[in-house]
mmCIF file of C-alpha atoms in Angstrom:
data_model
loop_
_atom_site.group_PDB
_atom_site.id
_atom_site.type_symbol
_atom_site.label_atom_id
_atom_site.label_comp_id
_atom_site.label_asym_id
_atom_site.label_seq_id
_atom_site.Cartn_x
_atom_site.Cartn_y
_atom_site.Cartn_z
ATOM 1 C CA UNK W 1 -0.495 19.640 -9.815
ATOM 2 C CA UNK W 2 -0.057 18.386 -6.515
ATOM 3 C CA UNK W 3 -0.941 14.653 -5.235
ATOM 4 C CA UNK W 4 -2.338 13.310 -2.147
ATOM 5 C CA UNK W 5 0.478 10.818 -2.423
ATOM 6 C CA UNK W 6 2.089 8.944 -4.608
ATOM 7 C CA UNK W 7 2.178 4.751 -4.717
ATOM 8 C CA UNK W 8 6.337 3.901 -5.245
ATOM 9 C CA UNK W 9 6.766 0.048 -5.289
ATOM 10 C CA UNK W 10 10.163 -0.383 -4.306
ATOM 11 C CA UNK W 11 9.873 -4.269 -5.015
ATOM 12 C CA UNK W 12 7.493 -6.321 -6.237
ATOM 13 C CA UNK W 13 9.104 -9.573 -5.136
ATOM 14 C CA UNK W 14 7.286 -10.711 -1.943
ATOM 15 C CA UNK W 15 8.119 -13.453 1.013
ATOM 16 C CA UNK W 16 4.403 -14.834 0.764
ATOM 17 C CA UNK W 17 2.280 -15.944 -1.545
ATOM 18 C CA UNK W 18 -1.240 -14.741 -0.251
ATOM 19 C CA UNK W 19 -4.179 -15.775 -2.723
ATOM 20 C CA UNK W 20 -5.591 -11.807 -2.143
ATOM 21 C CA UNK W 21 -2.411 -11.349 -4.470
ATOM 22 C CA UNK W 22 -2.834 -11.397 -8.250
ATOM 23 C CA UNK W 23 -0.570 -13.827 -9.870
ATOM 24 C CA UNK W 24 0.570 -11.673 -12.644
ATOM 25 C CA UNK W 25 3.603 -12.733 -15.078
ATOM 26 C CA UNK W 26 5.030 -9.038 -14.329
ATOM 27 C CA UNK W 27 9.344 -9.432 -14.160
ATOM 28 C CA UNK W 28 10.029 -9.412 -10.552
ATOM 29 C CA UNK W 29 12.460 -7.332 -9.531
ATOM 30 C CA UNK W 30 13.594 -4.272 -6.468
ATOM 31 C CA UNK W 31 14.549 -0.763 -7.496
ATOM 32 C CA UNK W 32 18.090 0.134 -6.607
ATOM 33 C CA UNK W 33 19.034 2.469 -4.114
ATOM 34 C CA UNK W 34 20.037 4.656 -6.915
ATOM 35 C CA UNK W 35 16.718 4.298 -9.018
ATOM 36 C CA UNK W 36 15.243 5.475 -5.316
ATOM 37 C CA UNK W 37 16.889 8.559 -5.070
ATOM 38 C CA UNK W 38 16.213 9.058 -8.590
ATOM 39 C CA UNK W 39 12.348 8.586 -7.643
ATOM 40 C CA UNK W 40 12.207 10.866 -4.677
ATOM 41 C CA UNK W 41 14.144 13.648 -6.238
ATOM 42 C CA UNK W 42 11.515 13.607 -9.369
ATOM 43 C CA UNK W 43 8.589 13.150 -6.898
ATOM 44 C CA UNK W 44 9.498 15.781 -4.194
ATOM 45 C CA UNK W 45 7.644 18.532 -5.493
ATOM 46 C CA UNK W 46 4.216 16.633 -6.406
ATOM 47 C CA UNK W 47 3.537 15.245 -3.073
ATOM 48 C CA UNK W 48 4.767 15.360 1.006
ATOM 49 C CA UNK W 49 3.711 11.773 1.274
ATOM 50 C CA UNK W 50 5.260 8.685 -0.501
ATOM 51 C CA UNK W 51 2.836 5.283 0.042
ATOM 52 C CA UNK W 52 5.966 2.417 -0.691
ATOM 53 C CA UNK W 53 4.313 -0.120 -1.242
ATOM 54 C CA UNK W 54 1.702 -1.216 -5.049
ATOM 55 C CA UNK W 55 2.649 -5.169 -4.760
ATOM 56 C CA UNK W 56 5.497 -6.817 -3.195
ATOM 57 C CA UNK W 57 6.299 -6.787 0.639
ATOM 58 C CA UNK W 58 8.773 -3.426 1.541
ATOM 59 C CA UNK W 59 10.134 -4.597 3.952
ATOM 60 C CA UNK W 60 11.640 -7.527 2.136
ATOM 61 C CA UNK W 61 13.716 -5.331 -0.264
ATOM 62 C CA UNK W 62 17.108 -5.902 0.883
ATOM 63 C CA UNK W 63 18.003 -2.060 0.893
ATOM 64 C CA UNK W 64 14.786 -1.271 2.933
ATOM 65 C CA UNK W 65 16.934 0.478 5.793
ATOM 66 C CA UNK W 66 18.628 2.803 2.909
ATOM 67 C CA UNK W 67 15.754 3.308 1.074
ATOM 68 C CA UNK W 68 14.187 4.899 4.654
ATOM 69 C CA UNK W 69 17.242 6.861 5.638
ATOM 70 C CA UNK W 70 16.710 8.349 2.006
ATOM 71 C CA UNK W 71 13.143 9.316 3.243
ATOM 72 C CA UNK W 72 14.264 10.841 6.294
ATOM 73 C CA UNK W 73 16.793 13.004 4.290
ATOM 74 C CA UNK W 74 14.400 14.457 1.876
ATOM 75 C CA UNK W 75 11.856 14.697 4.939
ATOM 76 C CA UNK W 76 8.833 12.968 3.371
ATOM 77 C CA UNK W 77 6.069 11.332 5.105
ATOM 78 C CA UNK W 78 5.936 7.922 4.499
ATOM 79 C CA UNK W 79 3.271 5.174 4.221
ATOM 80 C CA UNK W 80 3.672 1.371 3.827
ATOM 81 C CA UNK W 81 1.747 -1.702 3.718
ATOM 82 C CA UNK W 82 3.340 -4.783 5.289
ATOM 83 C CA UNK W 83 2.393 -8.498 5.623
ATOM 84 C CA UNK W 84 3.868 -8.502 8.792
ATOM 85 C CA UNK W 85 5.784 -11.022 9.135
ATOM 86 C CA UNK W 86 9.162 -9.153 8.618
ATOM 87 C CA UNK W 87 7.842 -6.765 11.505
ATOM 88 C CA UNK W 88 9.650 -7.921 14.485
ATOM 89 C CA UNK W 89 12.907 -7.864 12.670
ATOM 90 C CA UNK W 90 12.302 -4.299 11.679
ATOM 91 C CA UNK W 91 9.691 -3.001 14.364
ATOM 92 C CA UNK W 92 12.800 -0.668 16.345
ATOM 93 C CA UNK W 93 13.566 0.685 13.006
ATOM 94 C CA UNK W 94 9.876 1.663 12.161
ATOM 95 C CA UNK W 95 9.222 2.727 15.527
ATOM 96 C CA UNK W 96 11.899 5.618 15.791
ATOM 97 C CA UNK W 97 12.231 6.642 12.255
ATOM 98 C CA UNK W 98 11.433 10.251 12.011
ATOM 99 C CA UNK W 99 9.799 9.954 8.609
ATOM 100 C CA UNK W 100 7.703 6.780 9.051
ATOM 101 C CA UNK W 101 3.807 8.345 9.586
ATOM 102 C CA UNK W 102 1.829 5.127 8.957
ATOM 103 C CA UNK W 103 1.723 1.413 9.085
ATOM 104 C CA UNK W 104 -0.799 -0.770 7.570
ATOM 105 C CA UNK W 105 -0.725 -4.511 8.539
ATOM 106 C CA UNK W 106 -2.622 -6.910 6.185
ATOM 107 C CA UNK W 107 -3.739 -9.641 8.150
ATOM 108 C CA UNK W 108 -4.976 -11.298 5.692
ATOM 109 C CA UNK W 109 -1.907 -12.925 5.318
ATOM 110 C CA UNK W 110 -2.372 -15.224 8.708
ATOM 111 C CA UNK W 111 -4.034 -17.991 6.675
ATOM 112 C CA UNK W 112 -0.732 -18.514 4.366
ATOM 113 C CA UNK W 113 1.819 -18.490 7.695
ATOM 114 C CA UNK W 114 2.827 -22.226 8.725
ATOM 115 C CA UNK W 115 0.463 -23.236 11.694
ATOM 116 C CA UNK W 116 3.083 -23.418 13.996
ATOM 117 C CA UNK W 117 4.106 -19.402 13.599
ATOM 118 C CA UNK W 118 0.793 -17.954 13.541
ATOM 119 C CA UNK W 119 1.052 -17.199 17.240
ATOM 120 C CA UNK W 120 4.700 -15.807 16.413
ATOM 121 C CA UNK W 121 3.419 -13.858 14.189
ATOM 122 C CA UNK W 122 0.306 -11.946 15.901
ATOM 123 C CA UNK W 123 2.674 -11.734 18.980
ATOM 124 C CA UNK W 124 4.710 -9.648 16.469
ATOM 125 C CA UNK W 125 2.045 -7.515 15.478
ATOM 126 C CA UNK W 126 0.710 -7.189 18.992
ATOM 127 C CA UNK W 127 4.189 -6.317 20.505
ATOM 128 C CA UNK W 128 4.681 -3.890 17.579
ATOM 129 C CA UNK W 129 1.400 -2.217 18.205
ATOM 130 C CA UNK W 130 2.197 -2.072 22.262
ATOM 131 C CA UNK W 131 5.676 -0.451 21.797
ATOM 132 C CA UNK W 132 4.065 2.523 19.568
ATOM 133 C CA UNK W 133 1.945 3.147 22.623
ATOM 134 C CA UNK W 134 5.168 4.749 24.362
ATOM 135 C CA UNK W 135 5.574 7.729 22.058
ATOM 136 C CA UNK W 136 2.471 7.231 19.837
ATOM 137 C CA UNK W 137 4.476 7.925 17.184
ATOM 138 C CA UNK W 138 2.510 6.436 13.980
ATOM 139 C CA UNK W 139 -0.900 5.624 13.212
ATOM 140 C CA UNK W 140 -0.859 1.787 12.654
ATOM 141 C CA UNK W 141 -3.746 0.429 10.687
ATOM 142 C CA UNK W 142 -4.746 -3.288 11.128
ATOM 143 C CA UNK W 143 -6.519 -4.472 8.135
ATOM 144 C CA UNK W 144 -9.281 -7.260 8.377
ATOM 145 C CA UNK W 145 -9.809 -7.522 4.798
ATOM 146 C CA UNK W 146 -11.053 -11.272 4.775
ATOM 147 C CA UNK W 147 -14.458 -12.723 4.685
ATOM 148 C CA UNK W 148 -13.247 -15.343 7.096
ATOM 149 C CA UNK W 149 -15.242 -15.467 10.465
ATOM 150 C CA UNK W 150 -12.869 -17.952 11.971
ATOM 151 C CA UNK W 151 -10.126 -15.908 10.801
ATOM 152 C CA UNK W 152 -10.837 -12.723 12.023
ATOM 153 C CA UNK W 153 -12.353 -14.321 15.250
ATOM 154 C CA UNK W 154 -8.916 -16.010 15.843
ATOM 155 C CA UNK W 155 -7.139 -12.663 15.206
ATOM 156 C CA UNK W 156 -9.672 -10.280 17.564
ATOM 157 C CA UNK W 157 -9.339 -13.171 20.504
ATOM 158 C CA UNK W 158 -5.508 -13.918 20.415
ATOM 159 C CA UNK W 159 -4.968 -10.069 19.772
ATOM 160 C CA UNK W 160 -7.226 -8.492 22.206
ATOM 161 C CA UNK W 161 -5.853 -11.023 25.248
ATOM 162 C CA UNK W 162 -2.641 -9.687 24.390
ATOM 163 C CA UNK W 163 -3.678 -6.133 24.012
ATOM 164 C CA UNK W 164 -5.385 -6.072 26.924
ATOM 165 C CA UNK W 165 -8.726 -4.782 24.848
ATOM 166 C CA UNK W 166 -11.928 -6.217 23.531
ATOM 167 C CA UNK W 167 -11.996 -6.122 19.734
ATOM 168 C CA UNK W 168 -15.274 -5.280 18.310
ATOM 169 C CA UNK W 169 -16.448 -4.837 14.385
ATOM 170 C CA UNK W 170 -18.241 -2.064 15.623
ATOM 171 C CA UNK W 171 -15.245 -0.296 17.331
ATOM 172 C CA UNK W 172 -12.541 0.937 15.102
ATOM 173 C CA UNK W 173 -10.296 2.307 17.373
ATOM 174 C CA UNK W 174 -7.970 -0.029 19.055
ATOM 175 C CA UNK W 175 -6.015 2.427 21.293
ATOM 176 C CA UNK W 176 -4.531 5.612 20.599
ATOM 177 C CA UNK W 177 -3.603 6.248 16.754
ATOM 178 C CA UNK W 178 -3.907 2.345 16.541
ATOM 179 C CA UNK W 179 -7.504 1.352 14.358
ATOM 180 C CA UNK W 180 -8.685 -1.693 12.809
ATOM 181 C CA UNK W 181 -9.837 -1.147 8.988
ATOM 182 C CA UNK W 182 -12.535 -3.733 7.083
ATOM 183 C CA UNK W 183 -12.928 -3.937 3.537
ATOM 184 C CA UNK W 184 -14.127 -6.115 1.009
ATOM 185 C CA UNK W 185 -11.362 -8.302 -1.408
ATOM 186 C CA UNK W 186 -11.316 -6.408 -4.329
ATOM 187 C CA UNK W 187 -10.588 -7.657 -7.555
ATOM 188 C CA UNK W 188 -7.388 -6.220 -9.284
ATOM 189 C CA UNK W 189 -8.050 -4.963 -12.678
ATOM 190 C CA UNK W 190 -6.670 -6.140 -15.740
ATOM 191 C CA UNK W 191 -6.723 -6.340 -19.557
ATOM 192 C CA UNK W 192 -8.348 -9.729 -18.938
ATOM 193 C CA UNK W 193 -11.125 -9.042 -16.909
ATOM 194 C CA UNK W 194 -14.944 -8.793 -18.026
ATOM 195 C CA UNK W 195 -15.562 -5.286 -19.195
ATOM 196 C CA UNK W 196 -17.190 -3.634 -16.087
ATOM 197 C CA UNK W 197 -18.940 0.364 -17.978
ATOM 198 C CA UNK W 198 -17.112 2.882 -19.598
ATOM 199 C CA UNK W 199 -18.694 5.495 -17.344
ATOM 200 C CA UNK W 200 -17.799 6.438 -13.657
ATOM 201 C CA UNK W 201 -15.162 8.183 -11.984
ATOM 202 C CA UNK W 202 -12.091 7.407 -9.483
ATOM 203 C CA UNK W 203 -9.495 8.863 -7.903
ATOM 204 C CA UNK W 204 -6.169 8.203 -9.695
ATOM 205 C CA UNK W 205 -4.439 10.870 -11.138
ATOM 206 C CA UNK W 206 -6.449 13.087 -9.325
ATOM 207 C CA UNK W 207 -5.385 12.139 -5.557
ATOM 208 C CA UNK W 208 -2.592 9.953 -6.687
ATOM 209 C CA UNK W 209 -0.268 7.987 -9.023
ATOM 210 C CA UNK W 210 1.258 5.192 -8.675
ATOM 211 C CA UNK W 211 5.394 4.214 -9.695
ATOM 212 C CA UNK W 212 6.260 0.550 -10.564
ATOM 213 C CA UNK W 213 9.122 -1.439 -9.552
ATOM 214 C CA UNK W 214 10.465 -0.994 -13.456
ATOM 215 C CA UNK W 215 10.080 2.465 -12.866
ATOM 216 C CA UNK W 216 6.656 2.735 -15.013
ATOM 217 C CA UNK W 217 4.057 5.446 -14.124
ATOM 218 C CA UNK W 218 0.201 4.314 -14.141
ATOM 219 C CA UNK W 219 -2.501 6.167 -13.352
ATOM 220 C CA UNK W 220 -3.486 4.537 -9.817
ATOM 221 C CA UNK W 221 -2.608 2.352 -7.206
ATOM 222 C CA UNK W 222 -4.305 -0.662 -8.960
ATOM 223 C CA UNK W 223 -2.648 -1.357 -12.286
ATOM 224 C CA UNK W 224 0.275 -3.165 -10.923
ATOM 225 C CA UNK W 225 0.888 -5.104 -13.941
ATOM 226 C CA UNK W 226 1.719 -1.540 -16.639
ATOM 227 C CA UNK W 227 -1.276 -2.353 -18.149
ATOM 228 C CA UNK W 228 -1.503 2.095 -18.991
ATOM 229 C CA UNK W 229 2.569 3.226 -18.799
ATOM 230 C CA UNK W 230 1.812 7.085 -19.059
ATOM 231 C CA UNK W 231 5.883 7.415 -18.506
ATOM 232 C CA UNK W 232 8.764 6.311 -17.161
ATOM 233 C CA UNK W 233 10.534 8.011 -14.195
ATOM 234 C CA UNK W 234 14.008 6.803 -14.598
ATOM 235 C CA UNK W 235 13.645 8.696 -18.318
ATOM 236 C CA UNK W 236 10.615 11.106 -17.877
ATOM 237 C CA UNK W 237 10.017 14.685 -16.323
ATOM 238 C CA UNK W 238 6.703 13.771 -13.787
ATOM 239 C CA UNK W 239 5.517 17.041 -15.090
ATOM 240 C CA UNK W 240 5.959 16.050 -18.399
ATOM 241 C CA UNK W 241 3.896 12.814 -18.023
ATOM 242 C CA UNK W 242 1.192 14.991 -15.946
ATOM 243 C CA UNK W 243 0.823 17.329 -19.420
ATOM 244 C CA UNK W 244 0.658 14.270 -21.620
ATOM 245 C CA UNK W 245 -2.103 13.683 -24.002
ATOM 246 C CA UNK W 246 -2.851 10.574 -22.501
ATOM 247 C CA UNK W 247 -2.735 11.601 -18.870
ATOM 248 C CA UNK W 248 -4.850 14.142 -19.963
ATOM 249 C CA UNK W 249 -7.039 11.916 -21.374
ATOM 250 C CA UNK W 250 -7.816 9.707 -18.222
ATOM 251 C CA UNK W 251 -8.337 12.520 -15.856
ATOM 252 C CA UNK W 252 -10.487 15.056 -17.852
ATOM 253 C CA UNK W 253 -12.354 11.469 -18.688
ATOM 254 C CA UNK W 254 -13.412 11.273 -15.536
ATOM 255 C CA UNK W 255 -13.971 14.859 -14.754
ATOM 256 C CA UNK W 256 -16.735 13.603 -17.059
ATOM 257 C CA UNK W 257 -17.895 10.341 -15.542
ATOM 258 C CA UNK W 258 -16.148 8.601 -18.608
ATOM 259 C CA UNK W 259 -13.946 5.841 -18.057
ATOM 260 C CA UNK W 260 -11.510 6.446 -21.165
ATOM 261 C CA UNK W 261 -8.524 3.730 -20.573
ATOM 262 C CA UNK W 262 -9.268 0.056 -21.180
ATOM 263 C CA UNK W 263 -8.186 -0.994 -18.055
ATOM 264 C CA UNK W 264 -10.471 1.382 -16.248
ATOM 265 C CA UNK W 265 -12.950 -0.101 -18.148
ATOM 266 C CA UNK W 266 -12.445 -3.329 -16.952
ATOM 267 C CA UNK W 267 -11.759 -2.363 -12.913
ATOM 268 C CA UNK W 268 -14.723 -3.411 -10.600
ATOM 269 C CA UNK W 269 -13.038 -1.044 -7.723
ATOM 270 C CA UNK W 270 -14.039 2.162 -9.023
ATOM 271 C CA UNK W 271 -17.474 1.576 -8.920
ATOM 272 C CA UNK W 272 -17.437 2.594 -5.224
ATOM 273 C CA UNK W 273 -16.537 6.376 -6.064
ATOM 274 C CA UNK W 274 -19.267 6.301 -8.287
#
């Protein structure tokens, strides 16, 4: 079995603490550089892409640079999610890395930045987004995932005048490999939540899996908190975990339409696949 990609989270210790965020009481802590290469040598032949980010901010892990120079090496494509404000310091870095295909900027951090750097800090994005424009290097996805007209209508004015473009909902290309991406706040799933069905399907473990800070394997990009450890890659084969009875279990469930892990049963984001 092959995967789409596959979710590692590097770190889940963040600079921000954005409400879109669960508050979970997971141990906070950032993989070593050695539990890194241990991840991309047991990963290399399941996927060409590696997403580096589940929770925590990536570029905030303070090996980040040797972490990427170990993606270049084994010539993976590699994703990450940033809140952006780290950007400037490592936009060069991003920019000219040969293995770095994507960027996705959450703006939905803007509200949590002190008043006096939210200018700063779009002028980052915007000067980020302007420098790919020399080589077009990497796709850059903005994400507007907040209900918040005065938000978002702050971000498409300041952006755009610095862009030099008119930012409309109904326009999702900014400029070449550069697009804006709306969503609705999801909730994350956990043990806790109201039970949602035991039927439906989603993509985890079929498209991807995801690999926690602690080195845990889940079944998607979601359970950030271990709530379904098939594995653990520091100890485990990946193919061994992908011919476990209880990865198995999950996927043929919903092969199905059945929603076998209690966790799934309580995740309100699946319902869209259905």
């Amino acid at each position: 079995m092959r995967f789409k990609r596959i979710y590692v989270e590097i770190g889940n210790m963040c600079n921000m603490h954005c409400l879109f965020c669960s508050n979970d009481s997971v141990k906070k802590r950032q993989m070593t550089l050695e539990e890194f290469k241990i991840v991309l040598s047991k990963i290399k032949d399941y996927t060409d892409y590696i997403y580096l980010h589940i929770k925590g901010e990536p570029l905030f892990h303070k090996d980040f640079l040797a972490i990427l120079e170990e993606c270049n090496k084994a010539k993976i494509n590699v994703n990450l999610t940033t809140n952006a404000t780290l950007l400037p310091e490592f936009s060069d870095v991003l920019l000219n890395s040969p293995c770095v295909r994507q960027v996705n900027i959450s703006a939905h951090a803007l509200p949590y930045v002190l008043s006096k750097d939210k200018e700063k800090y779009l002028d980052g994005i915007s000067r980020f987004i302007l420098d790919n424009q020399i080589d077009k290097k990497i796709y850059i996805q903005l994400r507007l995932w907040i209900k918040d007209d005065e938000v978002n209508n702050y971000i498409f004015s300041y952006l755009g005048e610095k862009l030099g473009k008119v930012l409309d909902y109904n326009k999702k290309k900014i400029m070449d490999k550069t697009f804006l991406s709306f969503d609705e706040e999801f909730v994350w799933p956990s043990l806790n939540n109201d039970f949602v069905s035991d039927d439906g399907k989603c993509k985890g473990t079929f498209t991807h899996i995801g690999i926690l800070a602690s080195g845990d394997i889940v079944p998607c990009c979601l359970d950030s908190s271990g709530a379904e450890v098939l594995g653990n890659i520091f100890k485990d084969d990946l193919g061994d975990v992908i011919n476990s009875e209880k990865f198995k279990a999950i996927h043929n469930g919903f092969k199905e339409g059945k929603a076998i892990s209690a966790l799934c049963k309580r995740c309100s984001y699946r319902k869209r696949f259905d």
